[in-house]
CSV table of C-alpha atoms in Angstrom, one decimal:
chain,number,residue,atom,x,y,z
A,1,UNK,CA,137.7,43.1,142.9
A,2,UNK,CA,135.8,45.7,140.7
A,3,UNK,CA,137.4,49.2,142.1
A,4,UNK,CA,134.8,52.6,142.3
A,5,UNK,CA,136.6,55.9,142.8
A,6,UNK,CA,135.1,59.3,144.8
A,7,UNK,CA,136.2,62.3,142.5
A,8,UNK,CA,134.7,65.7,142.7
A,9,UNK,CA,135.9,69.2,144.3
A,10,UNK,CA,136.7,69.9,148.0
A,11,UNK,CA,134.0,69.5,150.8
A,12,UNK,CA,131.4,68.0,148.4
A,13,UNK,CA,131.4,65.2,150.8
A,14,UNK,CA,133.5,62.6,149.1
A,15,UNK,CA,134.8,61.3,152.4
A,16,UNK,CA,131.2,61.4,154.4
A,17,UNK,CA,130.0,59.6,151.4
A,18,UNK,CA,133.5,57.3,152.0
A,19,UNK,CA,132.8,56.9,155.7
A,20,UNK,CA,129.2,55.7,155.3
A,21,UNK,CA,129.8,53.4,152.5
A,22,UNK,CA,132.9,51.9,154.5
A,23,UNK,CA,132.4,52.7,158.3
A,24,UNK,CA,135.9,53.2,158.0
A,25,UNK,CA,137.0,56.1,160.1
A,26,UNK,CA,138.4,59.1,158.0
A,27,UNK,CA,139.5,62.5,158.6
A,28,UNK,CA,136.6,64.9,157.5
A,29,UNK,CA,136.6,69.5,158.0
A,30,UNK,CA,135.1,71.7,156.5
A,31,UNK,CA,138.0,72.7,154.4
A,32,UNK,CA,139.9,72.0,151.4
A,33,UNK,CA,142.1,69.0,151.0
A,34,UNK,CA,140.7,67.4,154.0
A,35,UNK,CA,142.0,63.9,152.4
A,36,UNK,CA,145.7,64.6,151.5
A,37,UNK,CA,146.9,60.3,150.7
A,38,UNK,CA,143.9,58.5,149.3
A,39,UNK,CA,142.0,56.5,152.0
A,40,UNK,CA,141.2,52.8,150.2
A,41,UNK,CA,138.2,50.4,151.8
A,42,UNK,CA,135.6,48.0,151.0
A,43,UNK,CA,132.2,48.7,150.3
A,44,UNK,CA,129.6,46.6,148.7
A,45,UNK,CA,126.9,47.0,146.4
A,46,UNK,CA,123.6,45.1,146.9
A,47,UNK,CA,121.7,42.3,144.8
A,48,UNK,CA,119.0,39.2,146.0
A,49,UNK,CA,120.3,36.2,147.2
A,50,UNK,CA,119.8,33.1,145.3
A,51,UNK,CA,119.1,31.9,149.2
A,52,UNK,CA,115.5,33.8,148.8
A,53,UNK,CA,114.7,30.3,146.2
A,54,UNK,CA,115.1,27.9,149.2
A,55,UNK,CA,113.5,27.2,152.0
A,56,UNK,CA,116.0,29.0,154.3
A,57,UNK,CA,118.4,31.8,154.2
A,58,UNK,CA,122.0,30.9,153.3
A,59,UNK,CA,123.4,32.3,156.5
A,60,UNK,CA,126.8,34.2,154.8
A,61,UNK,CA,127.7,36.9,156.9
A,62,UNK,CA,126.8,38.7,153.3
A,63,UNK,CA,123.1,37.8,153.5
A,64,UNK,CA,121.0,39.8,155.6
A,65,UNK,CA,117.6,38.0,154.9
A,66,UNK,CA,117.9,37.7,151.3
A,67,UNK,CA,119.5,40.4,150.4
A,68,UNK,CA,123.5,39.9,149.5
A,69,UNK,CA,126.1,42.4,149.7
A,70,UNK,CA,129.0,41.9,147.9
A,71,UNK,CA,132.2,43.8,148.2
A,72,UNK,CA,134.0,46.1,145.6
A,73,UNK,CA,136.5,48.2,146.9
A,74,UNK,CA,136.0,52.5,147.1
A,75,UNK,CA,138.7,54.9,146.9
A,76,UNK,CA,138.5,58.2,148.0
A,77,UNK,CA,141.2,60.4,147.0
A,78,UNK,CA,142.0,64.5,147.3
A,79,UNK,CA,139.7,66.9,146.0
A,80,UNK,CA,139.8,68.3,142.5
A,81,UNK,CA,140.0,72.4,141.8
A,82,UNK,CA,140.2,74.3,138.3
A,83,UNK,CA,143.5,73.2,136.4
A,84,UNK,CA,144.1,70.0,138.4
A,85,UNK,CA,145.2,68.5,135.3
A,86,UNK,CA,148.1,70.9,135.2
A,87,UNK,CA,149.2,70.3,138.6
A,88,UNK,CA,146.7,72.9,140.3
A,89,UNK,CA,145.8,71.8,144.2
A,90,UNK,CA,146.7,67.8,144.6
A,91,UNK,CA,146.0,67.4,140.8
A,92,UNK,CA,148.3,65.1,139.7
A,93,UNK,CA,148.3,62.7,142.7
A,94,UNK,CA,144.5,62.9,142.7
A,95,UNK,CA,144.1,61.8,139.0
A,96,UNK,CA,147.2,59.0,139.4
A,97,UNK,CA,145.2,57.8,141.9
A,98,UNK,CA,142.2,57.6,139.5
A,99,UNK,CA,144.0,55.0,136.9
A,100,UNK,CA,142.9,51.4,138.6
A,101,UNK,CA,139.4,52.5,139.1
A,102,UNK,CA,137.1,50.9,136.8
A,103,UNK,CA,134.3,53.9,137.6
A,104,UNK,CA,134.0,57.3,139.1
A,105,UNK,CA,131.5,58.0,141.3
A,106,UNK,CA,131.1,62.2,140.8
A,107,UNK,CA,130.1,63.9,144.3
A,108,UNK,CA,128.6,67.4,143.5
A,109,UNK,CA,127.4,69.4,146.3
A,110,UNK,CA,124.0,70.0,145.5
A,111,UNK,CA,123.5,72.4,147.7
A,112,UNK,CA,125.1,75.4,146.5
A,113,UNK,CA,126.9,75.4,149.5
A,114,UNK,CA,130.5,75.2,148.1
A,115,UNK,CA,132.5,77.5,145.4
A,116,UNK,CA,134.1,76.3,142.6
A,117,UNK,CA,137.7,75.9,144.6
A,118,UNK,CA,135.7,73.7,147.4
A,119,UNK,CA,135.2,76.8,149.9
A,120,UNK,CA,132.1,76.8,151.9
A,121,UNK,CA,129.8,79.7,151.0
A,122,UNK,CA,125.9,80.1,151.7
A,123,UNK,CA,124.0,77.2,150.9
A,124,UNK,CA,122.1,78.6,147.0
A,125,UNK,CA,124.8,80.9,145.9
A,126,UNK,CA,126.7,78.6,143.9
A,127,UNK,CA,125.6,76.6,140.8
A,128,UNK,CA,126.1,72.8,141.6
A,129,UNK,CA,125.6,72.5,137.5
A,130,UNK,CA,129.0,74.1,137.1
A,131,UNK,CA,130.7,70.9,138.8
A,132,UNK,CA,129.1,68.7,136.6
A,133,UNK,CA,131.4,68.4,133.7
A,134,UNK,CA,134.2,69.6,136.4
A,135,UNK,CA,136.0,66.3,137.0
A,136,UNK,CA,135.1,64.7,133.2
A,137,UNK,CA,137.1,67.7,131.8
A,138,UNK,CA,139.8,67.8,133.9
A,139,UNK,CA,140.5,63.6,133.6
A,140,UNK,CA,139.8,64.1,130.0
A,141,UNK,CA,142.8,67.4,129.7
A,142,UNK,CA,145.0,65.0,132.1
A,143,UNK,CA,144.7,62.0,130.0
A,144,UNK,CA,145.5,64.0,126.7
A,145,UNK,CA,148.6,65.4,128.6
A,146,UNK,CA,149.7,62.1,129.2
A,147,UNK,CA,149.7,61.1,125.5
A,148,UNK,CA,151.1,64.0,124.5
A,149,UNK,CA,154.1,63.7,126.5
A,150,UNK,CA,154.3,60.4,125.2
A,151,UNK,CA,153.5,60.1,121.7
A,152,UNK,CA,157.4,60.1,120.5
A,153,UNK,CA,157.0,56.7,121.0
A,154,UNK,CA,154.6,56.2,118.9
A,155,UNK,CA,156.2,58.3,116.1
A,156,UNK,CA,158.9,56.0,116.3
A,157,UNK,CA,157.3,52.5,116.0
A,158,UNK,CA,155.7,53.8,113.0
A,159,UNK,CA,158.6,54.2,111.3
A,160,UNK,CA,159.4,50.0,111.8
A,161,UNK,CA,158.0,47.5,109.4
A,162,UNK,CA,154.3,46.1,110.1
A,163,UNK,CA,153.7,48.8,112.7
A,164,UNK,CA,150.2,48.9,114.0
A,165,UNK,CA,149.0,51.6,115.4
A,166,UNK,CA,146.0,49.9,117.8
A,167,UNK,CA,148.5,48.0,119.3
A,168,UNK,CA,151.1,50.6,119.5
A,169,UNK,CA,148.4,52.7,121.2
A,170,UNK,CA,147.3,50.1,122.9
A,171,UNK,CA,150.7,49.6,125.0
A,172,UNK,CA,150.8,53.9,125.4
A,173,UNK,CA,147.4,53.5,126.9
A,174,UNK,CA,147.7,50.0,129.0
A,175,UNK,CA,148.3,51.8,132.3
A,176,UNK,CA,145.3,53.9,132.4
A,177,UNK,CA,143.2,50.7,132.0
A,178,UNK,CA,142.5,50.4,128.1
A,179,UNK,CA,142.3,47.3,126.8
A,180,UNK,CA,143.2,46.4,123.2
A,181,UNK,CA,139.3,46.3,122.5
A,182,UNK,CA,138.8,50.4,123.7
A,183,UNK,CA,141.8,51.2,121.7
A,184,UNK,CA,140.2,49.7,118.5
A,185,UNK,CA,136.7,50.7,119.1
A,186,UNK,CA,137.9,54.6,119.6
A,187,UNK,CA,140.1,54.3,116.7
A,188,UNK,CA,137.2,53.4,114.8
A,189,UNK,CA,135.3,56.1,115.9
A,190,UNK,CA,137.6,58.8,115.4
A,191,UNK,CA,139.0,60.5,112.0
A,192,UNK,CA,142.8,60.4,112.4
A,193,UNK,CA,145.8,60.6,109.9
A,194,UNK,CA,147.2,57.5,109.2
A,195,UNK,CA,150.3,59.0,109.8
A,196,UNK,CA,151.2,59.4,113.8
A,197,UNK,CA,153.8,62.1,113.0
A,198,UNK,CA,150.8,64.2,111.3
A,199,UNK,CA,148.2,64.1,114.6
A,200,UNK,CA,147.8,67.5,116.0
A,201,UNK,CA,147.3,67.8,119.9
A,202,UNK,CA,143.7,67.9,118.9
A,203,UNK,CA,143.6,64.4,117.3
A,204,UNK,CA,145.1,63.1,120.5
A,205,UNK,CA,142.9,65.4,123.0
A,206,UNK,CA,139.8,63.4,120.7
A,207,UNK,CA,141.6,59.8,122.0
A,208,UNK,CA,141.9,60.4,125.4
A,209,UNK,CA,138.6,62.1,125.4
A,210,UNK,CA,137.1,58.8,123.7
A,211,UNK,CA,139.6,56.4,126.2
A,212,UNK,CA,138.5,58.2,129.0
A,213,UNK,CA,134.5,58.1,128.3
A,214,UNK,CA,135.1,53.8,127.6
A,215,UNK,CA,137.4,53.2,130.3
A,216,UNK,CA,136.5,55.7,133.2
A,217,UNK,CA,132.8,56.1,132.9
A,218,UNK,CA,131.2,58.7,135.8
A,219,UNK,CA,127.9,58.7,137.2
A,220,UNK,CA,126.9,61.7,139.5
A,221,UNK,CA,126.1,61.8,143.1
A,222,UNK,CA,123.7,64.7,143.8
A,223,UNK,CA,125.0,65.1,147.6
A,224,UNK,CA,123.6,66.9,150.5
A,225,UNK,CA,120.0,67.1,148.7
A,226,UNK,CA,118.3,67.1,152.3
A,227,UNK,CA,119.9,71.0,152.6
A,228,UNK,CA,119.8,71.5,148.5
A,229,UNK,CA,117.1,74.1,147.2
A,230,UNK,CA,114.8,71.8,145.5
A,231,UNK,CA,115.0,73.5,142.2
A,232,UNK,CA,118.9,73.0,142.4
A,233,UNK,CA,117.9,69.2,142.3
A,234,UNK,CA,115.1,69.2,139.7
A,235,UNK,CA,118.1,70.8,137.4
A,236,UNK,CA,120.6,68.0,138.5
A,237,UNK,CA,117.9,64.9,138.2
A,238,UNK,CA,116.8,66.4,134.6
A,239,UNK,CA,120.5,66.6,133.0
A,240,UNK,CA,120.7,63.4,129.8
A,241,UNK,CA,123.5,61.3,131.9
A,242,UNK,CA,123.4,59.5,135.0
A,243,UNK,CA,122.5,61.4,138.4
A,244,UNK,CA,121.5,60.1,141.2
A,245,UNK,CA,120.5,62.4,144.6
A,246,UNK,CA,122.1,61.4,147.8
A,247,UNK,CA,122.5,62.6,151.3
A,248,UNK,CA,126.2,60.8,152.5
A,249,UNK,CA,125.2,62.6,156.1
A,250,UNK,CA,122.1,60.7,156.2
A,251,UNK,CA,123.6,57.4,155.3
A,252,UNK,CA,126.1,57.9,158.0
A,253,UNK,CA,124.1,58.7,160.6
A,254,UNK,CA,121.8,55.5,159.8
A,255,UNK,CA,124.6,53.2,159.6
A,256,UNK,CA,125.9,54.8,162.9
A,257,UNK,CA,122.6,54.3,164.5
A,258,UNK,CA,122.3,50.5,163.2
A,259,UNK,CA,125.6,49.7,164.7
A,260,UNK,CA,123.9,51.2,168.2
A,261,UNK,CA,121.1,49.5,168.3
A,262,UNK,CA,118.9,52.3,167.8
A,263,UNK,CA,117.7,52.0,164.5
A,264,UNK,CA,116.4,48.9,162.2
A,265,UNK,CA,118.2,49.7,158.7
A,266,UNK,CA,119.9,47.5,156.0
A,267,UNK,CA,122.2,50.0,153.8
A,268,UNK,CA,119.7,50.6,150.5
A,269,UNK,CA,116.6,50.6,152.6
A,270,UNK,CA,113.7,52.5,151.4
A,271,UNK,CA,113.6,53.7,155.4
A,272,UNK,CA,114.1,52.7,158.9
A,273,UNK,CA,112.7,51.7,162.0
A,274,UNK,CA,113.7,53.4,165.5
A,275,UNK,CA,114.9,50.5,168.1
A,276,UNK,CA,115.5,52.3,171.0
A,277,UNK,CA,115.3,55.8,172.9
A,278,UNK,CA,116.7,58.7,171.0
A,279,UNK,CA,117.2,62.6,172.5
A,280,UNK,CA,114.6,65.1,171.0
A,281,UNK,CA,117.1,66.8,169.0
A,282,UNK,CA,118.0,63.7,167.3
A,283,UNK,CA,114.4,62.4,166.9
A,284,UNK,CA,113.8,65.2,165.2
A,285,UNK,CA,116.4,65.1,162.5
A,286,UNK,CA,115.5,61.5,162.0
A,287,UNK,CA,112.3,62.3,161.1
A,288,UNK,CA,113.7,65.0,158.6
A,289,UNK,CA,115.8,62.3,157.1
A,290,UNK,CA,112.6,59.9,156.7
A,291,UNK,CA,110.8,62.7,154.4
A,292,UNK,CA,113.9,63.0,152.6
A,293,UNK,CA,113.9,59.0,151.7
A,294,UNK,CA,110.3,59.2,151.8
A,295,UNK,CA,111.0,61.4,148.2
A,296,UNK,CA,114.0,59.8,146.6
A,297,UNK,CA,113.8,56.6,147.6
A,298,UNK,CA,116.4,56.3,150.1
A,299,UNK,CA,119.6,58.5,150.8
A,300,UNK,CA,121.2,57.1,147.8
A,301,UNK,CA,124.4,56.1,148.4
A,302,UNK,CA,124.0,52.5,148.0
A,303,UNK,CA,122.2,53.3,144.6
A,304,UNK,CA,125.2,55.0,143.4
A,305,UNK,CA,127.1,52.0,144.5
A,306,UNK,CA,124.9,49.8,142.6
A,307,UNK,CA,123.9,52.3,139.5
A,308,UNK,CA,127.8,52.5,139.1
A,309,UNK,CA,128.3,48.3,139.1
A,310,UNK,CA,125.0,47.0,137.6
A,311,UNK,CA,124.1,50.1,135.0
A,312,UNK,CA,127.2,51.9,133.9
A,313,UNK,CA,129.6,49.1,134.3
A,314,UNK,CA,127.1,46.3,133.1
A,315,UNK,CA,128.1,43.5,136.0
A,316,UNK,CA,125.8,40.7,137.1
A,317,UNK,CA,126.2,38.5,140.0
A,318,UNK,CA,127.5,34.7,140.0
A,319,UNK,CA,127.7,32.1,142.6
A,320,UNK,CA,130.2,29.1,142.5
A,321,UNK,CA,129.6,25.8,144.1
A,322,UNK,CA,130.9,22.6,144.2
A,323,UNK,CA,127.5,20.7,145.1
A,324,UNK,CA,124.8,21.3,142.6
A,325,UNK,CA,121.7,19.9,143.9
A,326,UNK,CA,122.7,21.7,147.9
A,327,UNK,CA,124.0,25.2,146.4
A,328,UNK,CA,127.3,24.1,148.6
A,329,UNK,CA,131.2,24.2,148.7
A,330,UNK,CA,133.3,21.3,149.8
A,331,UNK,CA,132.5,22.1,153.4
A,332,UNK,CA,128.4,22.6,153.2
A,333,UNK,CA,128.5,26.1,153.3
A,334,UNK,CA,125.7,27.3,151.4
A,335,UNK,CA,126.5,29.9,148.4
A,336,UNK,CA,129.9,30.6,150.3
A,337,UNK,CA,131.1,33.3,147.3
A,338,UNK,CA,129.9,36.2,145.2
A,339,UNK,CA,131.7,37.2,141.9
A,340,UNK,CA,130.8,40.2,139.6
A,341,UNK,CA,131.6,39.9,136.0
A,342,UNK,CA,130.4,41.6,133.2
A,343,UNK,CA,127.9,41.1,131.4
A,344,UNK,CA,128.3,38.1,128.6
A,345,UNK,CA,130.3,36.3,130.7
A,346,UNK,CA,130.8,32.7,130.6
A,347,UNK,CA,131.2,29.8,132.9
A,348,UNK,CA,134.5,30.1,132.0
A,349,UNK,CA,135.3,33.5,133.1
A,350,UNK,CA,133.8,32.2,136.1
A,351,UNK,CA,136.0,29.9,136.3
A,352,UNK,CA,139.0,31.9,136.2
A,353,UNK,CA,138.0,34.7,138.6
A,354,UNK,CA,137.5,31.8,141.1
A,355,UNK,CA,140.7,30.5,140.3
A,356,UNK,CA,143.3,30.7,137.3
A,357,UNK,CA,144.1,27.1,138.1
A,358,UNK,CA,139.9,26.4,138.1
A,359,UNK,CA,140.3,28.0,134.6
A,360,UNK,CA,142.8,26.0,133.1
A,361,UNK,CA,141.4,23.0,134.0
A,362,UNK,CA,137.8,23.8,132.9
A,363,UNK,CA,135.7,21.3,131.7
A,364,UNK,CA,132.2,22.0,132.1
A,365,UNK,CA,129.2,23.4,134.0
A,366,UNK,CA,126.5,22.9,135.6
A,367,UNK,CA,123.5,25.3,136.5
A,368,UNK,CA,122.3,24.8,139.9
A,369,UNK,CA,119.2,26.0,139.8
A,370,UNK,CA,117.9,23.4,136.7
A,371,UNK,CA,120.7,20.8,137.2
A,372,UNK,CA,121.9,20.9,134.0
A,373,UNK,CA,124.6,21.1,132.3
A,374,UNK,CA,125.2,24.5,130.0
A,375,UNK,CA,127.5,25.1,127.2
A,376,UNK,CA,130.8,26.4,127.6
A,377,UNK,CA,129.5,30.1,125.5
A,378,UNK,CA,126.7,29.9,127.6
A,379,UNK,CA,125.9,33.8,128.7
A,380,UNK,CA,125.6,33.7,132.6
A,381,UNK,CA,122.4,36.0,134.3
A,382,UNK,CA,122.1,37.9,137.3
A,383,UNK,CA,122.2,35.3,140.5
A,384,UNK,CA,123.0,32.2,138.5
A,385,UNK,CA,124.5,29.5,140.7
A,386,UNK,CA,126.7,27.8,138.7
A,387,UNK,CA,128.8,24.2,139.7
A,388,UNK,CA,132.2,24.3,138.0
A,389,UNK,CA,133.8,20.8,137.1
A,390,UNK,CA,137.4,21.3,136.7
A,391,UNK,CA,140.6,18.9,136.3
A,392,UNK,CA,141.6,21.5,139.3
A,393,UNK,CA,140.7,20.9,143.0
C-alpha cells in the first residue's frame, strides 16, 4: 500500500487534517507536540469506477455511485521546529518516521496564526511563506547527516577491486527508500570526484538533496484558508511547486456531519447538502464553509490526497478480475479490488501486486473492457480492468 506522510511544524493542523482523512480518533491542542508516537491509518484517494461503464453500480463498499475510493495509508507524525535535523524538538523520531513514506503531504498554516516554533499567535502576524521550504530543508540537512555519518563505508569499498560506486551508494541509501534507478539518475546529475575519499560534505549535502527531491517528493497543503488573509493565499497558490488550499476543520466537520445524518457529502465533493435540523450556530458556519468550497473547489483535503497519488507520485488505477466478459472474481463479485501502480506499468506488475505467486506464474492478459488480449509490455491506463491468466490459482 502506497504510504503519504503529514510533515510540517506544530499546530498547522497535521492531525485535524489526519482525523478527517481517517476518522480515526486522535489527540489534538492547541500546543506543540500534540502528537508525541506517530498515529498510522487508512485513508483513500478518489478515482471513477469502471462500474460507471455498466449498466449498474458495482456495489464494493469502495463505490459510492461511481465514484471509488481506494485506500493508501497516512502517517501523521510529531511536529517539526528549526534544527529538527539535529535533534531539536522530536526531530529525529519525526524524520525516522518519514523513511517508508513514498510522499509528504506539507501542512502550512496559512493563516499566520502560528510562529515559526508552532506557537499560536494572532492570526496575520506570521508569514505562512517562511514554512514553505521549512520541512524540505530540514529532511534534506537530516538526510545529508545520515550519509555523512556513514560514508566510511563507502571509502572503504572503494578501495576493493571492481567497486561501484552506484551500487555502493545504492545499499548506503536503500533504507531511506532509494532505489538503484534514483541512485544512478542523481549520480548522473551531479559533478562528483570519482574518488569517494575526495567528496567534501558538500558533494554529499548535493546527494541527499537530489535523493531526497526523487524519493520524498512534497506537495503543500495551504491549511486553515477559511481563517487565512486572502492575500496570505494568493502568495501561497502563486509559488512554482505544488500548493494546494485546504481547510482540515472543514473536512472534519463534514465527514462528522455525514456520519450523523445531517449532511449529504462524499469526501472530494464540490459541496454538500443539509439532511436534517441543524442549531443556528452551526447553520451558520456551514454556510461559511459552503462559500469557502464555493471558491476553491472543495476544502481540499482529498485533493491533496489525490494531487500527491495521481500528480506527484504518477499512479493510475487497475482492476483485476478473473471473469472478463462480467468484470468478476471467482465468487461474482463485481470489480472486487483496486491497485495503484505507477505509471508504465504492466499487466505483469499487476500481476505481482495481486499476488507474487500470480506473478510467477504469468502468462497473459486480457483487457476487459475490449476482450482482448494485450501484450505482456503493454502500458496499463487509468481504470483499466484487466483479467490475469496465471499458472497460479
Amino acid at each position: 500500500m502506497l504510504s503519504l506522510a503529514l510533515a510540517g511544524k506544530p499546530n498547522a493542523g497535521k492531525s485535524t487534517f489526519y482525523t478527517a482523512a481517517t476518522m480515526a480518533e486522535v489527540q489534538m491542542a492547541n500546543y506543540p507536540f500534540t502528537t508525541i508516537d506517530a498515529n498510522r491509518g487508512v485513508t483513500h484517494v478518489r478515482t471513477t469506477c469502471p462500474c460507471t461503464d455498466l449498466e449498474e453500480r458495482c456495489g464494493n463498499e469502495h463505490c459510492r455511485d461511481g465514484t471509488r475510493y481506494v485506500p493508501v495509508e497516512l502517517l501523521d507524525v510529531a511536529g517539526l521546529v528549526p534544527g529538527a535535523h539535529e535533534g531539536r524538538g522530536l526531530g529525529n523520531q519525526f524524520l525516522d518516521e518519514l523513511t517508508n513514506a513514498d510522499a509528504i503531504l506539507n501542512v502550512v498554516d496559512a493563516s499566520g496564526g502560528t510562529n515559526a516554533e508552532g506557537e499560536p499567535v494572532e492570526v496575520g502576524t506570521h508569514d505562512p511563506l517562511t514554512d514553505i521550504d521549512f520541512v524540505e530543508e530540514e529532511m534534506d540537512l537530516w538526510l545529508a547527516s545520515i550519509v555523512n555519518r556513514n560514508w566510511e563505508s563507502v571509502e572503504r569499498q572503494s578501495r576493493s577491486p571492481g567497486f561501484d560506486i552506484e551500487e555502493a551508494v545504492t545499499d548506503l541509501l536503500t533504507g531511506f527508500g532509494a532505489t538503484e534507478y534514483d541512485v544512478m539518475a542523481a549520480l548522473r546529475d551531479l559533478d562528483y570526484p570519482e574518488d569517494p575519499i575526495q567528496w567534501t560534505d558538500d558533494d554529499r549535502e548535493a546527494l541527499a538533496r537530489d535523493i531526497r527531491q526523487r524519493t520524498k517528493p512534497i506537495v503543500v497543503v495551504a491549511n486553515k484558508i477559511d481563517v487565512a488573509p486572502d492575500e496570505y493565499v494568493e502568495r501561497l497558490l502563486d509559488l512554482d511547486k505544488p500548493v494546494i488550499p485546504a481547510t482540515a476543520q472543514g473536512e472534519l466537520a463534514l465527514r462528522r456531519g455525514a456520519e450523523a445524518g445531517a449532511i449529504d457529502y462524499d469526501p472530494g465533493d464540490e459541496s454538500f447538502d443539509v439532511t436534517g435540523d441543524l442549531p443556528e450556530e452551526q447553520a451558520t458556519l456551514l454556510s461559511e464553509l459552503r462559500d469557502t468550497m464555493a471558491e476553491y473547489g472543495g476544502t481540499g483535503v482529498q485533493t491533496a490526497l489525490n494531487d500527491a497519488v495521481y500528480d506527484l507520485l504518477d499512479h493510475l488505477t487497475a482492476y483485476p478480475v478473473q471473469d472478463a466478459a462480467k468484470w468478476t472474481d471467482g465468487t461474482g463479485n463485481v470489480l472486487p479490488d483496486a491497485f495503484l501502480l505507477p505509471r508504465g506499468s504492466t499487466p505483469t506488475d499487476l500481476a505481482y501486486a495481486v499476488h507474487s505467486d500470480i506473478g510467477d506464474g504469468y502468462l497473459h492478459a486480457v483487457n476487459a473492457r475490449t476482450s482482448r488480449e494485450v501484450a505482456e509490455d503493454y502500458e496499463l491506463e487509468e481504470g483499466d480492468v484487466i483479467k490475469i491468466v496465471s499458472t497460479a490459482k
